[in-house]
PDB file of C-alpha atoms in Angstrom:
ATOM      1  CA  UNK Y   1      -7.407  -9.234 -10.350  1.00  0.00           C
ATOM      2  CA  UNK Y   2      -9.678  -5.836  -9.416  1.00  0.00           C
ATOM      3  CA  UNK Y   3      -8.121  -3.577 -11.601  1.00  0.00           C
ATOM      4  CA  UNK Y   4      -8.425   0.397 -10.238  1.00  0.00           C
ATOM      5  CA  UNK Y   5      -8.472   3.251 -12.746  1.00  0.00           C
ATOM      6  CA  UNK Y   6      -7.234   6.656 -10.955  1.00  0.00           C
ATOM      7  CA  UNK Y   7      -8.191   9.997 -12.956  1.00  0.00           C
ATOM      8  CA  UNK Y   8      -6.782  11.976 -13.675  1.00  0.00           C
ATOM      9  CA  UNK Y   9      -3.052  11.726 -13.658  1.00  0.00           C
ATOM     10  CA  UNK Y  10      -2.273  14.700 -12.306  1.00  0.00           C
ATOM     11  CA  UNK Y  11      -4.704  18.046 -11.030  1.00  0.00           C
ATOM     12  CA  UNK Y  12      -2.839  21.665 -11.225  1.00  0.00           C
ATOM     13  CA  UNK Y  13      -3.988  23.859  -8.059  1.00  0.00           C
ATOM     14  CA  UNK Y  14      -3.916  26.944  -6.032  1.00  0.00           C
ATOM     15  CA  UNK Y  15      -4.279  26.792  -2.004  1.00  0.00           C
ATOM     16  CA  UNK Y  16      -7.572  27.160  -1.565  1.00  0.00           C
ATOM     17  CA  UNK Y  17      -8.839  25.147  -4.566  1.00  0.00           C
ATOM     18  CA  UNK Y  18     -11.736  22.150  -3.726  1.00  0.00           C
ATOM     19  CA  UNK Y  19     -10.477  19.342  -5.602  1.00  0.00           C
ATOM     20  CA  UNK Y  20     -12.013  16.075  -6.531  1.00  0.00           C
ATOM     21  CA  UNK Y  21     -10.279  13.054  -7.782  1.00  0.00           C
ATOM     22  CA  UNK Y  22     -11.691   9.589  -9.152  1.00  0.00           C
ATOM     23  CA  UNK Y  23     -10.841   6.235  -8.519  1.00  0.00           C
ATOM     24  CA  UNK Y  24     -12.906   3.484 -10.446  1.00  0.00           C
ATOM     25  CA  UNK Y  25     -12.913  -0.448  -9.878  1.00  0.00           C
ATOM     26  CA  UNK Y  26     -13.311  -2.994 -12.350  1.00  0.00           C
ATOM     27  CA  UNK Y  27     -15.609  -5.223  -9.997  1.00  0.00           C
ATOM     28  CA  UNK Y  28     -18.074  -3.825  -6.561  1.00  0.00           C
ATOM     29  CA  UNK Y  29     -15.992  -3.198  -3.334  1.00  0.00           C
ATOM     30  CA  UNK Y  30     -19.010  -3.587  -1.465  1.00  0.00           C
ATOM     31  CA  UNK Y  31     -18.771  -6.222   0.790  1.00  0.00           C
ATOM     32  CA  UNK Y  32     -22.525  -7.200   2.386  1.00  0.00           C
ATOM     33  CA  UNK Y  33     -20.691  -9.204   5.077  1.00  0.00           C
ATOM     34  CA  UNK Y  34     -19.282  -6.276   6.516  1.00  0.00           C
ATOM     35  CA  UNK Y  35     -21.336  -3.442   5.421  1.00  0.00           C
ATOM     36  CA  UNK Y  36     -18.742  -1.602   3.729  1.00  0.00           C
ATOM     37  CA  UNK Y  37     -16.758  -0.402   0.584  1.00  0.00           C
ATOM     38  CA  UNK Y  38     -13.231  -2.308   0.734  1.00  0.00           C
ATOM     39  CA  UNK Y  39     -11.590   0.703  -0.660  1.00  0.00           C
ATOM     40  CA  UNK Y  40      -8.777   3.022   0.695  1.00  0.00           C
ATOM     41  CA  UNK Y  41      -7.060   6.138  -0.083  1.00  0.00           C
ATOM     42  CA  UNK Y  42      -3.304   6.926   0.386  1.00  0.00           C
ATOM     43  CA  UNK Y  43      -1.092  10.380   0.384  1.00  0.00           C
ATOM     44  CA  UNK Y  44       2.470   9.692  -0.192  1.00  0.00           C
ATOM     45  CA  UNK Y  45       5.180  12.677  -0.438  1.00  0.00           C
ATOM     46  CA  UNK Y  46       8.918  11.929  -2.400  1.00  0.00           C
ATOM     47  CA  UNK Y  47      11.088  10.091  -0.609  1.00  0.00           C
ATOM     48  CA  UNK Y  48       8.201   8.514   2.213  1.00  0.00           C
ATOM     49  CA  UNK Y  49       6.013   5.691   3.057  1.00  0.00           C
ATOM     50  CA  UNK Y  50       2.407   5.885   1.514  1.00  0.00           C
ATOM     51  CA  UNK Y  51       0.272   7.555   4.795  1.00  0.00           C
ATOM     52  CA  UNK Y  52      -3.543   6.125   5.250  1.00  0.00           C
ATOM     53  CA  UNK Y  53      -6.128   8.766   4.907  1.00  0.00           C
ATOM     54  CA  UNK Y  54      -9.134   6.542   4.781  1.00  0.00           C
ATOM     55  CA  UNK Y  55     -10.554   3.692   4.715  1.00  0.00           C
ATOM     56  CA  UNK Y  56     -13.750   2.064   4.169  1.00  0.00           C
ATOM     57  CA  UNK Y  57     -14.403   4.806   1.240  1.00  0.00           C
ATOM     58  CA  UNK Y  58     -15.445   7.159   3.939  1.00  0.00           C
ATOM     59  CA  UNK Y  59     -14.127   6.574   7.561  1.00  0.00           C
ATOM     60  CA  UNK Y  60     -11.209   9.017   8.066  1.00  0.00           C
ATOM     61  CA  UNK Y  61      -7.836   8.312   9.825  1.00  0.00           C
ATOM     62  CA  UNK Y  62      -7.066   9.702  13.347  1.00  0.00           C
ATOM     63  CA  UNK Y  63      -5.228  12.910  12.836  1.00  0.00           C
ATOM     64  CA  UNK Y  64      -6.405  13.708   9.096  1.00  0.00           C
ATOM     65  CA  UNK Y  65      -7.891  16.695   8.559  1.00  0.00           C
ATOM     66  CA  UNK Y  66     -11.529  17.169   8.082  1.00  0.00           C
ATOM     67  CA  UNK Y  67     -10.825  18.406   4.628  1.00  0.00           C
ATOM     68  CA  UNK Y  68     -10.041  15.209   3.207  1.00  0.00           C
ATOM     69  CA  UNK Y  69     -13.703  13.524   2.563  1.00  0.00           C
ATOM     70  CA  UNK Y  70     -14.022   9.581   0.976  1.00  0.00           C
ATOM     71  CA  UNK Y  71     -17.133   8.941  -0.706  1.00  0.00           C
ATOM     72  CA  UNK Y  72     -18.300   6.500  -3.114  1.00  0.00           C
ATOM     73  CA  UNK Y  73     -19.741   2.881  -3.007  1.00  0.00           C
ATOM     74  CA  UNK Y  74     -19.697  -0.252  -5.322  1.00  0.00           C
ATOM     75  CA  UNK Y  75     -17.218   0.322  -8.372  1.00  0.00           C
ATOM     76  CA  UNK Y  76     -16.659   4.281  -8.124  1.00  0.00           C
ATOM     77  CA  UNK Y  77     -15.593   6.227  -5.520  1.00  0.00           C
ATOM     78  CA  UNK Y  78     -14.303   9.683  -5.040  1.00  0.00           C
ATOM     79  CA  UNK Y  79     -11.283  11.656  -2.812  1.00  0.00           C
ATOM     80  CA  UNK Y  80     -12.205  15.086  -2.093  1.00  0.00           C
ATOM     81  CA  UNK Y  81     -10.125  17.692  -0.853  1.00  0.00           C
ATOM     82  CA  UNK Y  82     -12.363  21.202   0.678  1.00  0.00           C
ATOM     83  CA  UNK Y  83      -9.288  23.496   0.192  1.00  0.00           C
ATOM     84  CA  UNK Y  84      -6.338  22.248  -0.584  1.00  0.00           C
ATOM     85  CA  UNK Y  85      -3.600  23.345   1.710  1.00  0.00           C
ATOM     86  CA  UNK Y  86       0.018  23.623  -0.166  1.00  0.00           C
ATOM     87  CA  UNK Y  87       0.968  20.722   2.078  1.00  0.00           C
ATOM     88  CA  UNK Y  88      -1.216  18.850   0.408  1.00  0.00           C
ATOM     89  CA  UNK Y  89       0.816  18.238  -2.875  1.00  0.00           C
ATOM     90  CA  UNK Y  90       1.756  14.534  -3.042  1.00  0.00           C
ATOM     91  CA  UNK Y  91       0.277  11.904  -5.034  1.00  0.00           C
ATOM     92  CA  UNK Y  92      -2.593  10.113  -3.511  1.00  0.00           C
ATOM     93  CA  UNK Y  93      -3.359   6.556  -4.232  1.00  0.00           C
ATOM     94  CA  UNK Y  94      -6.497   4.322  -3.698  1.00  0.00           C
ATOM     95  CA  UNK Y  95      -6.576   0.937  -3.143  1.00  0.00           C
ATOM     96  CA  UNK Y  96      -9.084  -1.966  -3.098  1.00  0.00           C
ATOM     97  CA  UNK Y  97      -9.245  -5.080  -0.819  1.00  0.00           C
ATOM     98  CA  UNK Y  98     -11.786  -6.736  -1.401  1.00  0.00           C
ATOM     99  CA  UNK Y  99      -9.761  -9.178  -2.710  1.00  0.00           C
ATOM    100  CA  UNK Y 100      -5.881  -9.054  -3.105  1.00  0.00           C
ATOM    101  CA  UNK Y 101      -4.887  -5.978  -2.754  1.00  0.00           C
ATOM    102  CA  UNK Y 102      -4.374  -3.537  -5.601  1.00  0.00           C
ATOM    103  CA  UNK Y 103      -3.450   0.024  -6.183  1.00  0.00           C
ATOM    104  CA  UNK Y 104      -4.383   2.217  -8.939  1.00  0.00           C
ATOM    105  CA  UNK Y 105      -1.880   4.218 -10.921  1.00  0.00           C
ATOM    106  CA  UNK Y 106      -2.091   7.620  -8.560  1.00  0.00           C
ATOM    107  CA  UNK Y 107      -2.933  11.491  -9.063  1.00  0.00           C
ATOM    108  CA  UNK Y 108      -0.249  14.326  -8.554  1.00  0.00           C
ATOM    109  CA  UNK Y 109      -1.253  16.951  -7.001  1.00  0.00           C
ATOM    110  CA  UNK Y 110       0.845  20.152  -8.623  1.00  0.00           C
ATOM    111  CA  UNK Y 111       0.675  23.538  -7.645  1.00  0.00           C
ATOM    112  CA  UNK Y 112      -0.437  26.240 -10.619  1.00  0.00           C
TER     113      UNK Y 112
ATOM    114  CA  UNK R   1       4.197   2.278  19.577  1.00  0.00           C
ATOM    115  CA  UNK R   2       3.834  -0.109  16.603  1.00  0.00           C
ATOM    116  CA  UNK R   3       7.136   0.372  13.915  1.00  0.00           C
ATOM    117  CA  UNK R   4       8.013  -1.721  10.978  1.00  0.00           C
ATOM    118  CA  UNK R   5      11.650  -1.937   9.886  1.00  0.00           C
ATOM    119  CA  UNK R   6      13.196  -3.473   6.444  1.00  0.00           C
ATOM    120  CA  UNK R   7      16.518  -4.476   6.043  1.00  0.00           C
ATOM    121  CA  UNK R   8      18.532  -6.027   3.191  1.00  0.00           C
ATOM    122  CA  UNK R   9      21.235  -5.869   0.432  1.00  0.00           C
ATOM    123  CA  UNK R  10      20.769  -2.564  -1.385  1.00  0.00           C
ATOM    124  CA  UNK R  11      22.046  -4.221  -4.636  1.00  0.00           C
ATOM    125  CA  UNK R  12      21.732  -7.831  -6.083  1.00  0.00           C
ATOM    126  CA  UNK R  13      22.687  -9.115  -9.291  1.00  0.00           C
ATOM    127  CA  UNK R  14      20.633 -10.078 -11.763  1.00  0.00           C
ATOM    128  CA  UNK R  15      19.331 -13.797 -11.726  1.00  0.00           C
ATOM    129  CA  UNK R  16      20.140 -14.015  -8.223  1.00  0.00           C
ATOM    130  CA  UNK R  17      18.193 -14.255  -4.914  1.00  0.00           C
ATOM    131  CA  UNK R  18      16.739 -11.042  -2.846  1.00  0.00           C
ATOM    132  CA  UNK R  19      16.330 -11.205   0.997  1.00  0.00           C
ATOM    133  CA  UNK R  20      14.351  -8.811   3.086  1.00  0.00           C
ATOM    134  CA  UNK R  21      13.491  -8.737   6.779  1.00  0.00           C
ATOM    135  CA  UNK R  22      11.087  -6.632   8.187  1.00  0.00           C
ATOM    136  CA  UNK R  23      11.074  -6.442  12.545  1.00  0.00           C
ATOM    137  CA  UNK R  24       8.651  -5.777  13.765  1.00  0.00           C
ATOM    138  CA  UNK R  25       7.205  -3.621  17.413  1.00  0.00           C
ATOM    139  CA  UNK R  26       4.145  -2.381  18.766  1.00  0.00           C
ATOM    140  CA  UNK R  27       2.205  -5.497  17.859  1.00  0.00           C
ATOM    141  CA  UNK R  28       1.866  -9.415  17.711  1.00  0.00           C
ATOM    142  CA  UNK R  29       2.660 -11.619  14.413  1.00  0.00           C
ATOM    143  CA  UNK R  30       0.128 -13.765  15.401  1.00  0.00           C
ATOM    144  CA  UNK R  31      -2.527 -10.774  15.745  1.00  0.00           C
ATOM    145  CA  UNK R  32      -2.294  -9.014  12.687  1.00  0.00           C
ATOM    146  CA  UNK R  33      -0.775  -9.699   8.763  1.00  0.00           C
ATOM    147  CA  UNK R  34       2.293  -8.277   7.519  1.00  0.00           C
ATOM    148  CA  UNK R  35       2.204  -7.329   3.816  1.00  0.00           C
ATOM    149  CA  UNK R  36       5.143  -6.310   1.293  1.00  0.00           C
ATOM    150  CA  UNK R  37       4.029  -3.977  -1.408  1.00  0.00           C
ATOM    151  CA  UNK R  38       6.752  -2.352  -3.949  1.00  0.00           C
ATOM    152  CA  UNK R  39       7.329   0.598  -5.663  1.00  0.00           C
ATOM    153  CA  UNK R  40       9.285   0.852  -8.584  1.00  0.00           C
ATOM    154  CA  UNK R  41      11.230   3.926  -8.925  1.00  0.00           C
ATOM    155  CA  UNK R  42       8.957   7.040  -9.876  1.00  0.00           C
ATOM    156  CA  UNK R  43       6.423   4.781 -10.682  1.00  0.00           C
ATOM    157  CA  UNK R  44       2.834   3.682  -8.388  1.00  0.00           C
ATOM    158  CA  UNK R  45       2.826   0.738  -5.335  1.00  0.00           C
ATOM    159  CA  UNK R  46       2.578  -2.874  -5.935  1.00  0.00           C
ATOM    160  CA  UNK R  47       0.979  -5.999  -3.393  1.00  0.00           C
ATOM    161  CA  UNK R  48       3.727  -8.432  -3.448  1.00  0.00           C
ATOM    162  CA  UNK R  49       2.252 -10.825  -1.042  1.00  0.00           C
ATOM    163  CA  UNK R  50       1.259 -11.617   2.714  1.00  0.00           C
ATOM    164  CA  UNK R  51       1.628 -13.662   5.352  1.00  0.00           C
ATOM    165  CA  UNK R  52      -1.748 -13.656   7.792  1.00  0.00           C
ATOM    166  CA  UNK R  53      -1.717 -14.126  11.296  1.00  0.00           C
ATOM    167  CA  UNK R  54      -2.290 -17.861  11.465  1.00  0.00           C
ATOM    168  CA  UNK R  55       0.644 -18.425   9.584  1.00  0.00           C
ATOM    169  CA  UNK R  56      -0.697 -18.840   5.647  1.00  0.00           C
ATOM    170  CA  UNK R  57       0.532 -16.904   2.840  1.00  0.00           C
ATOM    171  CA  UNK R  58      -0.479 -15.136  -0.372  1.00  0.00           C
ATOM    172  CA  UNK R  59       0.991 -13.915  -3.196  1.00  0.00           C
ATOM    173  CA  UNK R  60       0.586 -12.156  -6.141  1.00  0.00           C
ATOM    174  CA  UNK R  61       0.064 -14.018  -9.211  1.00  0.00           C
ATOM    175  CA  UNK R  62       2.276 -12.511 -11.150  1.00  0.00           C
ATOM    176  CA  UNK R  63       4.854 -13.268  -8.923  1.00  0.00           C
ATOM    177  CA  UNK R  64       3.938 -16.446  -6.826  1.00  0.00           C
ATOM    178  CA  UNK R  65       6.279 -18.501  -8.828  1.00  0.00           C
ATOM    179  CA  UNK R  66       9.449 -16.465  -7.463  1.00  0.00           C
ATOM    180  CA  UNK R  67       8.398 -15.621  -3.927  1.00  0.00           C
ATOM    181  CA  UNK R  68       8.353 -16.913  -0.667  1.00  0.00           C
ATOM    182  CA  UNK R  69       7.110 -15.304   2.636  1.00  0.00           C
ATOM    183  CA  UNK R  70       7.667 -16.652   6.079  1.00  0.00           C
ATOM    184  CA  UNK R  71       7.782 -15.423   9.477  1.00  0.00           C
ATOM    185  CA  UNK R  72       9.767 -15.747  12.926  1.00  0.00           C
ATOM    186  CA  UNK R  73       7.519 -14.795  15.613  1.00  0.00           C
ATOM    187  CA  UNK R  74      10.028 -15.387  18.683  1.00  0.00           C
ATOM    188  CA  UNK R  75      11.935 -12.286  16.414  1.00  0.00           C
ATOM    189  CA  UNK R  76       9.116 -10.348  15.278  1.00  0.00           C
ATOM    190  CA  UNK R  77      10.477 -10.758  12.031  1.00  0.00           C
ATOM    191  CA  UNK R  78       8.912 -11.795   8.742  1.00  0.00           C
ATOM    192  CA  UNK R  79      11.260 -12.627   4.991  1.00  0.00           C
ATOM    193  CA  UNK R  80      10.933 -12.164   1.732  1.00  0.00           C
ATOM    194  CA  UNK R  81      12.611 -14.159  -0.675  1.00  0.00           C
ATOM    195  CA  UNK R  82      12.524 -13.650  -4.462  1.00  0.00           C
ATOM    196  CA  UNK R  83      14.543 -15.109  -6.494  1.00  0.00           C
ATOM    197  CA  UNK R  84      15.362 -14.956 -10.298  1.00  0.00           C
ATOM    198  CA  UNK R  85      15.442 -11.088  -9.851  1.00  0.00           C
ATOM    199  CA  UNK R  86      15.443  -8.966 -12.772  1.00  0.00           C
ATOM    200  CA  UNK R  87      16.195  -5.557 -13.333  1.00  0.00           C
ATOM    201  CA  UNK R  88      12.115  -5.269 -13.115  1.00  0.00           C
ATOM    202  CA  UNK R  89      12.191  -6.052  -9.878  1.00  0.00           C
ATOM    203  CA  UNK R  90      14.411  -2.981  -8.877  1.00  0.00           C
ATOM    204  CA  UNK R  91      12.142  -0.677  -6.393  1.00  0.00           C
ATOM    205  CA  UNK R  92      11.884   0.396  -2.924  1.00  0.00           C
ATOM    206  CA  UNK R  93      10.124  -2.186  -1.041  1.00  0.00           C
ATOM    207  CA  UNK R  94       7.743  -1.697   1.621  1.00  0.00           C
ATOM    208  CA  UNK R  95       6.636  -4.034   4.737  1.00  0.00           C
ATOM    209  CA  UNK R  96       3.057  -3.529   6.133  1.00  0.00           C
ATOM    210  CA  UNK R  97       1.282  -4.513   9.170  1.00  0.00           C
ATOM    211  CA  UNK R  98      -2.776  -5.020   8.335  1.00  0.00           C
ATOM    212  CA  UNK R  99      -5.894  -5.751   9.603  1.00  0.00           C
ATOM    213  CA  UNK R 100      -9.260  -4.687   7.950  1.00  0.00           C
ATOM    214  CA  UNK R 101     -10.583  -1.433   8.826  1.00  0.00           C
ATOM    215  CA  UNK R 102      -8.576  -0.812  12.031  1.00  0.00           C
ATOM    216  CA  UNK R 103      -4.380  -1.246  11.501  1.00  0.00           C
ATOM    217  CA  UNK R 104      -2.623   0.057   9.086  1.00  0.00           C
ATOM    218  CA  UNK R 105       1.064   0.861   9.603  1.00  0.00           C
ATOM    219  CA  UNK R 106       4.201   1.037   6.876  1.00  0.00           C
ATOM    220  CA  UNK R 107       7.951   1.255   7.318  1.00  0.00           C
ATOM    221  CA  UNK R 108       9.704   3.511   5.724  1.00  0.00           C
ATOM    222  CA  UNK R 109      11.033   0.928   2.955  1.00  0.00           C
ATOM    223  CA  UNK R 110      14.452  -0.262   1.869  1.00  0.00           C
ATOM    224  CA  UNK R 111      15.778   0.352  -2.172  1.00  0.00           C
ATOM    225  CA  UNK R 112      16.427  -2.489  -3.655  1.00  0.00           C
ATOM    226  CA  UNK R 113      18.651  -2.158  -7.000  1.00  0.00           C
ATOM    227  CA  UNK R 114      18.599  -5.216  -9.409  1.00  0.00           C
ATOM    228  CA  UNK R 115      22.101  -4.598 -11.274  1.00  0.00           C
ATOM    229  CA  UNK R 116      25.433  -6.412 -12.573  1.00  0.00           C
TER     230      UNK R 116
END
């Protein structure tokens, strides 16, 4: 199994704050069939359904703001927020499928 | 407007067999997969398996020798069926419709509690 390693665990902030979080595979993503990075990154709030904010390391979702930027290729990749907007706090989650899917362990987003 | 539903027993006892069904709208069985995924409580998500749109199935490994995943496409349904549950296996439990790079839709999950 791809094994994805999500740092940090958790990221104290203030509106306004650029953040950057890391999500690192154990094997490429990069899939030279389909020109692209098999990885995705989630935003799930308490008590809902993990919401897709992008996929293909880069290629936002309809509807998410343009302050959420994917970037990355082969094993690392990184989830960027411009300025983080207080509904923003959730814990975001990337994924790989490249092969079966997994999930790493998430970062919480906590206000200061 | 494409919606995924799960339904099943809230509680089942240990040792015994868990059931899930998760209708489906919006879109064809035979046109895109239909994942479950888990999520223990307070803790991250989990692939549990798939079935694809021609019909075949995968599972997780860890897993594969408990599960079973089929489908109903006259009902826009597809099951889950686990059984020798443990109390490990208590979590909310998500259904998933998927297709690389372009579909991508959750239900809101049921909570399933593995408890005598």
């Amino acid at each position: 199994d791809i094994v994805m390693t999500q740092s940090p665990s958790s990221l104290a902030v203030s509106a306004g704050d650029k953040v950057t979080m890391s999500c690192k595979s154990s094997q490429s993503l990069l899939s030279s069939e389909y020109q692209g990075n098999y990885l995705s990154w989630f935003q799930q709030k308490p008590g809902q359904s993990p919401k897709l904010l992008i996929s293909l390391a880069s290629t936002r979702e309809t509807g998410v703001p343009d302050r959420f930027i994917g970037s990355g290729s082969g094993t690392d990749f990184t989830l960027t927020i411009s300025s983080v907007q207080a509904e923003d706090l959730a814990v975001y989650y990337c994924e790989q499928y490249y092969s079966y899917p997994t999930f790493g362990a998430g970062t919480k987003l906590e206000l200061k | 407007q494409v919606q995924l539903k799960e339904s099943g027993p809230g509680l089942v006892q240990p040792s015994q067999t868990l059931s899930l069904t998760c209708t489906v709208s919006g879109f064809s069985l035979t046109s895109n997969s239909v994942h479950w995924v888990r999520q223990p409580p307070g803790k991250g998500l989990e692939w549990v398996g798939a079935i694809w749109s021609g019909g075949s199935t995968d599972y997780n490994s860890a897993l594969k020798s408990r599960l079973s995943i089929s489908r109903d496409t006259s009902k826009s349904q597809v099951f889950l069926k686990m059984n020798s549950l443990q109390t490990e296996d208590t979590a909310i439990y998500f259904c998933r419709g998927w297709e690389l790079g372009y579909f991508d839709y959750w239900g809101q999950g049921v909570m399933v509690t593995v408890s005598s």
